[in-house]
């Protein structure tokens, strides 16, 4: 965790004193970080914001911002101990470590852990992904049911007592969140009674200064070669960390992916891996090309990546692409473990071609 008293970037190019911080961005994944950078004016983004991020954000982006970075992937016993220690530190000592949290304007994607930075303060909710509330924050959605079940459990009540209401009632479903920023119109009961502002990433990118655009390209390490790679083949497959999230074995996942990839030529396929997906696609599909940089598919789209066809099991990455681009969608029905985790109610918001895996 990088939380020194001085808000100076690791590369020494940026130095902002705590007294100059007027805004805070809590972004535990890439999409809300990108939305915030595009949403705010350059002076606030570069000179008056402190960022609370996680380890899915590229290191060069973290190095160019005054920020604290928290590990979500606990690979060792030490990582797990540090995560618990940081949770306690954020809960009870955040105002000592980050005094600007008492008065700064807070923009956040508010899931637990880093949401401890918010405390009891009011905040403005950032988006998790395109159409994320329509897809996940519904009373009958599996994700929402899991959250509500956890909030009512003994563990959930204990966490609420120790860490506060926001730790178990997130996604804007609390009194502290009065304003929500989305990148397209969504439908969710959580939106009722709150101020909702909608502006697409396309519009935000079009309105951004060249300084900001260049900062995003460099921060996310997007090169002209990357764009050419992604434009070199007609089919773009968006992966998901289904082994980690759904408990699939490698053999089960291989069987599913083989059933999908048999419907296409490997020489026409590029796999855009999810930041948490560590599956070795080249081992089983040597002729596919891999794009593994942790970059939002939506920012690639606004930079000119327009494949002829996008393909996925049930990734929300497809939601940011126009419906003029054909989409093959295999759904959570590909495997019982995926269906149990995602739920039968999970449906894409955009037009798709529903497909079944090839079982030959």
Coordinates of C-alpha atoms in Angstrom, one line a residue:
X1 CA 0.0 0.0 0.0
X2 CA 1.3 3.4 -1.0
X3 CA -0.1 5.9 1.5
X4 CA 2.7 8.2 2.5
X5 CA 2.0 11.6 4.0
X6 CA 3.1 13.3 0.8
X7 CA 0.9 12.8 -2.2
X8 CA 3.9 12.5 -4.6
X9 CA 3.9 10.0 -7.5
X10 CA 6.5 7.3 -7.5
X11 CA 8.1 8.7 -10.7
X12 CA 8.4 12.2 -9.1
X13 CA 6.4 13.9 -11.8
X14 CA 3.4 14.9 -9.6
X15 CA 3.3 16.4 -6.2
X16 CA 0.1 17.5 -4.5
X17 CA -0.1 18.5 -0.8
X18 CA -2.9 17.1 1.3
X19 CA -4.2 20.6 1.8
X20 CA -4.7 20.9 -2.0
X21 CA -6.9 17.8 -2.2
X22 CA -10.5 18.8 -2.9
X23 CA -11.7 15.6 -4.5
X24 CA -11.3 11.8 -3.8
X25 CA -11.8 9.0 -6.4
X26 CA -12.5 5.5 -5.0
X27 CA -12.1 3.2 -8.0
X28 CA -11.6 -0.5 -7.2
X29 CA -11.6 -1.4 -10.9
X30 CA -10.7 0.3 -14.2
X31 CA -14.1 1.5 -15.4
X32 CA -14.9 4.0 -12.6
X33 CA -11.4 5.3 -12.8
X34 CA -11.7 5.9 -16.5
X35 CA -15.1 7.5 -16.0
X36 CA -13.9 9.8 -13.3
X37 CA -10.8 11.0 -15.3
X38 CA -13.0 11.8 -18.3
X39 CA -15.8 13.3 -16.2
X40 CA -13.8 15.9 -14.3
X41 CA -11.8 18.8 -15.6
X42 CA -8.0 18.5 -16.1
X43 CA -7.1 20.7 -13.1
X44 CA -9.1 18.6 -10.7
X45 CA -7.9 15.3 -12.2
X46 CA -4.2 16.1 -12.1
X47 CA -3.8 18.5 -9.2
X48 CA -6.6 18.2 -6.7
X49 CA -7.7 14.5 -6.5
X50 CA -6.4 11.7 -4.4
X51 CA -7.1 8.1 -5.7
X52 CA -7.9 4.9 -3.8
X53 CA -7.2 2.1 -6.2
X54 CA -6.6 -1.6 -6.3
X55 CA -4.0 -3.8 -8.0
X56 CA -6.0 -4.3 -11.2
X57 CA -5.0 -0.7 -12.2
X58 CA -1.8 -0.7 -14.3
X59 CA 1.3 0.2 -12.3
X60 CA 2.2 3.0 -14.7
X61 CA -1.2 4.6 -14.1
X62 CA -0.7 4.4 -10.4
X63 CA 2.7 5.9 -10.6
X64 CA 1.4 8.9 -12.4
X65 CA -1.3 9.7 -9.8
X66 CA -1.3 10.5 -6.1
X67 CA -2.9 7.4 -4.7
X68 CA -3.0 4.4 -2.4
X69 CA -3.1 1.0 -4.0
X70 CA -4.7 -2.0 -2.2
X71 CA -4.2 -5.7 -3.0
X72 CA -7.4 -7.6 -3.8
X73 CA -5.6 -10.8 -4.9
X74 CA -4.4 -12.4 -1.7
X75 CA -1.7 -14.9 -3.0
X76 CA 0.1 -15.3 0.3
X77 CA -0.5 -15.4 4.0
X78 CA 1.3 -12.0 4.3
X79 CA -1.2 -10.5 1.7
X80 CA -4.1 -11.7 3.7
X81 CA -2.8 -10.3 7.0
X82 CA -2.0 -7.0 5.3
X83 CA -5.5 -6.8 3.8
X84 CA -7.1 -7.2 7.3
X85 CA -4.7 -4.7 8.8
X86 CA -5.5 -2.2 6.1
X87 CA -9.2 -2.6 6.6
X88 CA -8.8 -1.8 10.3
X89 CA -6.5 1.1 9.5
X90 CA -9.0 2.6 7.0
X91 CA -11.9 2.1 9.4
X92 CA -10.3 3.7 12.5
X93 CA -7.4 5.8 11.3
X94 CA -8.3 7.1 7.9
X95 CA -8.6 10.7 9.0
X96 CA -5.2 10.6 10.6
X97 CA -3.6 9.1 7.4
X98 CA -5.7 11.0 5.0
X99 CA -7.1 14.2 6.6
X100 CA -8.6 15.5 3.4
X101 CA -11.3 12.7 3.7
X102 CA -13.0 14.9 6.2
X103 CA -13.9 17.5 3.6
X104 CA -13.1 16.4 0.1
X105 CA -15.8 15.7 -2.5
X106 CA -16.0 11.9 -2.9
X107 CA -16.7 10.0 -6.1
X108 CA -16.7 6.3 -5.6
X109 CA -17.6 2.9 -6.9
X110 CA -18.6 1.8 -3.4
X111 CA -17.9 -1.9 -2.9
X112 CA -16.5 -3.1 0.4
X113 CA -13.0 -2.6 1.6
X114 CA -11.9 0.6 -0.2
X115 CA -15.4 2.0 0.6
X116 CA -14.1 2.3 4.1
X117 CA -12.4 5.5 2.8
X118 CA -15.9 7.0 2.6
X119 CA -16.9 6.4 6.2
X120 CA -20.1 8.3 7.0
X121 CA -19.5 11.0 4.4
X122 CA -21.9 11.7 1.5
X123 CA -20.6 10.5 -1.9
X124 CA -21.4 10.4 -5.6
X125 CA -21.6 6.9 -7.1
X126 CA -19.5 6.0 -10.2
X127 CA -20.4 3.2 -12.6
X128 CA -18.9 -0.3 -12.5
X129 CA -19.5 -1.1 -16.2
X130 CA -22.0 -0.4 -19.0
X131 CA -25.6 -1.2 -18.0
X132 CA -24.3 -2.6 -14.7
X133 CA -27.3 -1.6 -12.6
X134 CA -29.8 -3.0 -15.1
X135 CA -27.8 -6.3 -15.2
X136 CA -26.9 -6.7 -11.5
X137 CA -28.8 -4.3 -9.2
X138 CA -32.3 -5.8 -9.5
X139 CA -34.3 -7.4 -6.7
X140 CA -34.4 -10.7 -8.7
X141 CA -30.7 -10.7 -9.8
X142 CA -28.4 -13.3 -8.3
X143 CA -25.7 -10.7 -7.4
X144 CA -28.3 -8.5 -5.6
X145 CA -29.8 -11.5 -3.7
X146 CA -26.3 -12.6 -2.5
X147 CA -25.6 -9.1 -1.2
X148 CA -28.9 -8.9 0.6
X149 CA -28.5 -12.4 2.1
X150 CA -25.0 -11.4 3.3
X151 CA -26.3 -8.2 4.9
X152 CA -28.9 -10.2 6.9
X153 CA -26.4 -12.8 8.0
X154 CA -24.6 -12.8 11.3
X155 CA -21.3 -12.1 9.6
X156 CA -22.9 -9.2 7.6
X157 CA -24.4 -7.7 10.8
X158 CA -21.0 -8.0 12.5
X159 CA -19.3 -6.3 9.6
X160 CA -21.9 -3.5 9.6
X161 CA -21.2 -3.0 13.3
X162 CA -17.5 -2.9 12.9
X163 CA -17.1 -1.3 9.5
X164 CA -20.3 0.7 9.1
X165 CA -23.5 0.5 7.0
X166 CA -21.8 1.1 3.7
X167 CA -19.8 -2.0 4.0
X168 CA -22.8 -4.2 3.5
X169 CA -25.3 -1.8 1.8
X170 CA -23.3 -0.6 -1.2
X171 CA -24.1 0.0 -5.0
X172 CA -25.7 3.2 -3.9
X173 CA -28.3 1.5 -1.8
X174 CA -27.9 3.8 1.3
X175 CA -28.7 7.3 2.5
X176 CA -25.1 8.6 1.9
X177 CA -25.4 8.2 -1.8
X178 CA -27.7 10.9 -3.3
X179 CA -26.1 11.2 -6.8
X180 CA -25.2 8.6 -9.4
X181 CA -23.2 9.0 -12.6
X182 CA -23.9 6.5 -15.4
X183 CA -22.6 6.1 -18.9
X184 CA -26.0 5.1 -20.3
X185 CA -29.6 4.9 -19.0
X186 CA -30.1 2.0 -16.5
X187 CA -33.1 0.5 -14.7
X188 CA -32.8 -0.3 -11.0
X189 CA -34.9 0.3 -7.9
X190 CA -31.7 1.9 -6.3
X191 CA -32.0 4.8 -8.8
X192 CA -35.3 5.9 -7.3
X193 CA -35.1 9.2 -5.4
X194 CA -31.5 9.9 -6.4
X195 CA -30.0 12.4 -8.9
X196 CA -28.8 10.6 -11.9
X197 CA -26.5 12.0 -14.5
X198 CA -25.9 10.1 -17.8
X199 CA -23.1 10.7 -20.3
X200 CA -21.6 8.1 -22.6
X201 CA -18.0 7.2 -22.7
X202 CA -18.1 8.2 -26.4
X203 CA -19.2 11.7 -25.4
X204 CA -16.8 12.0 -22.5
X205 CA -13.9 11.0 -24.7
X206 CA -15.0 13.4 -27.5
X207 CA -15.0 16.2 -25.0
X208 CA -11.7 15.4 -23.3
X209 CA -8.6 17.5 -23.8
X210 CA -5.7 16.1 -25.8
X211 CA -3.7 16.2 -22.6
X212 CA -6.2 14.0 -20.9
X213 CA -6.4 11.6 -23.8
X214 CA -2.7 11.3 -24.0
X215 CA -2.5 10.7 -20.2
X216 CA -5.1 7.8 -20.6
X217 CA -3.2 6.2 -23.5
X218 CA 0.1 6.3 -21.6
X219 CA -1.4 5.3 -18.3
X220 CA -3.2 2.3 -19.7
X221 CA -0.2 1.6 -22.0
X222 CA -2.3 1.6 -25.1
X223 CA -0.1 1.8 -28.2
X224 CA -0.8 2.1 -31.9
X225 CA 0.5 -1.5 -32.2
X226 CA -2.3 -2.6 -29.7
X227 CA -5.0 -1.0 -31.9
X228 CA -3.6 -2.6 -35.0
X229 CA -3.5 -6.0 -33.3
X230 CA -7.1 -5.7 -32.2
X231 CA -8.1 -4.6 -35.7
X232 CA -6.2 -7.5 -37.4
X233 CA -8.8 -10.2 -36.9
X234 CA -12.6 -10.0 -37.3
X235 CA -13.6 -11.9 -34.1
X236 CA -13.0 -10.6 -30.6
X237 CA -13.7 -12.9 -27.6
X238 CA -14.1 -11.4 -24.1
X239 CA -13.0 -13.7 -21.4
X240 CA -14.1 -13.8 -17.7
X241 CA -12.4 -15.2 -14.6
X242 CA -15.0 -18.1 -14.4
X243 CA -12.6 -20.5 -12.8
X244 CA -12.0 -18.1 -9.9
X245 CA -15.5 -16.7 -9.6
X246 CA -17.5 -19.9 -10.3
X247 CA -15.2 -22.6 -8.9
X248 CA -14.8 -24.3 -12.3
X249 CA -11.9 -26.7 -12.7
X250 CA -9.4 -26.1 -15.6
X251 CA -10.8 -29.2 -17.3
X252 CA -14.4 -27.9 -17.1
X253 CA -13.4 -24.5 -18.4
X254 CA -11.4 -26.0 -21.3
X255 CA -14.4 -28.1 -22.3
X256 CA -16.6 -25.0 -22.4
X257 CA -14.1 -22.8 -24.3
X258 CA -13.4 -25.6 -26.8
X259 CA -17.2 -25.9 -27.4
X260 CA -17.3 -22.2 -28.2
X261 CA -14.1 -21.8 -30.2
X262 CA -15.0 -24.8 -32.5
X263 CA -17.7 -22.5 -34.0
X264 CA -15.0 -20.2 -35.3
X265 CA -11.6 -20.3 -37.0
X266 CA -8.8 -19.8 -34.5
X267 CA -7.0 -17.7 -37.1
X268 CA -9.8 -15.2 -37.0
X269 CA -9.9 -15.0 -33.2
X270 CA -8.4 -12.5 -30.7
X271 CA -9.0 -13.2 -27.0
X272 CA -9.3 -10.1 -24.8
X273 CA -8.6 -11.4 -21.4
X274 CA -10.2 -10.1 -18.2
X275 CA -7.7 -8.6 -15.8
X276 CA -8.4 -11.5 -13.3
X277 CA -8.4 -14.3 -15.9
X278 CA -5.1 -16.2 -15.8
X279 CA -6.2 -19.1 -18.0
X280 CA -3.5 -20.1 -20.5
X281 CA -5.4 -19.9 -23.8
X282 CA -2.3 -20.4 -25.9
X283 CA -1.8 -23.9 -24.4
X284 CA -5.0 -25.1 -25.9
X285 CA -5.6 -22.7 -28.8
X286 CA -2.1 -21.9 -30.2
X287 CA -3.4 -20.0 -33.2
X288 CA -5.5 -17.4 -31.4
X289 CA -4.0 -14.0 -30.6
X290 CA -4.1 -12.8 -27.1
X291 CA -4.6 -9.2 -25.8
X292 CA -3.9 -9.4 -22.1
X293 CA -3.3 -5.7 -21.1
X294 CA -5.6 -4.7 -18.3
X295 CA -7.6 -2.2 -20.4
X296 CA -11.3 -1.5 -20.5
X297 CA -12.8 -2.8 -23.7
X298 CA -14.9 0.4 -23.8
X299 CA -11.9 2.7 -24.0
X300 CA -10.6 0.5 -26.8
X301 CA -13.8 1.0 -28.6
X302 CA -13.8 4.8 -28.4
X303 CA -10.2 4.6 -29.7
X304 CA -11.3 2.9 -32.8
X305 CA -11.4 -0.8 -32.2
X306 CA -14.5 -2.0 -34.0
X307 CA -14.4 -5.8 -34.7
X308 CA -16.9 -7.4 -37.1
X309 CA -18.1 -9.7 -34.3
X310 CA -17.8 -9.8 -30.5
X311 CA -18.2 -13.1 -28.7
X312 CA -18.6 -13.9 -25.0
X313 CA -20.1 -16.2 -22.4
X314 CA -21.7 -13.5 -20.4
X315 CA -19.2 -10.6 -20.0
X316 CA -20.5 -7.1 -19.6
X317 CA -17.7 -5.9 -21.9
X318 CA -20.1 -6.3 -24.9
X319 CA -22.4 -3.7 -23.5
X320 CA -20.2 -0.8 -24.5
X321 CA -20.2 -1.7 -28.2
X322 CA -22.8 -0.4 -30.6
X323 CA -25.4 -2.9 -31.8
X324 CA -24.2 -2.5 -35.3
X325 CA -21.4 -4.9 -34.2
X326 CA -22.8 -8.4 -34.2
X327 CA -22.5 -10.2 -30.9
X328 CA -22.6 -14.0 -30.2
X329 CA -23.7 -14.6 -26.6
X330 CA -23.4 -18.1 -25.0
X331 CA -24.9 -17.2 -21.6
X332 CA -24.5 -18.7 -18.2
X333 CA -26.1 -21.9 -19.4
X334 CA -22.7 -23.1 -20.7
X335 CA -22.1 -24.8 -17.3
X336 CA -24.1 -25.5 -14.1
X337 CA -21.4 -23.7 -12.0
X338 CA -21.6 -20.6 -14.1
X339 CA -25.4 -20.7 -14.0
X340 CA -25.4 -21.0 -10.2
X341 CA -23.1 -18.0 -9.8
X342 CA -24.5 -15.7 -12.5
X343 CA -28.2 -16.7 -12.3
X344 CA -30.9 -17.4 -14.8
X345 CA -32.2 -13.8 -14.6
X346 CA -29.0 -12.3 -16.0
X347 CA -29.7 -11.1 -19.5
X348 CA -27.7 -8.7 -21.8
X349 CA -29.2 -5.3 -22.4
X350 CA -28.0 -5.1 -26.0
X351 CA -29.1 -7.2 -29.0
X352 CA -27.3 -10.5 -29.2
X353 CA -27.3 -13.8 -31.1
X354 CA -27.9 -16.5 -28.4
X355 CA -25.6 -19.4 -29.1
X356 CA -25.0 -22.9 -27.7
X357 CA -21.6 -24.5 -27.3
X358 CA -20.5 -27.2 -29.8
X359 CA -20.5 -30.5 -27.9
X360 CA -18.9 -32.6 -30.6

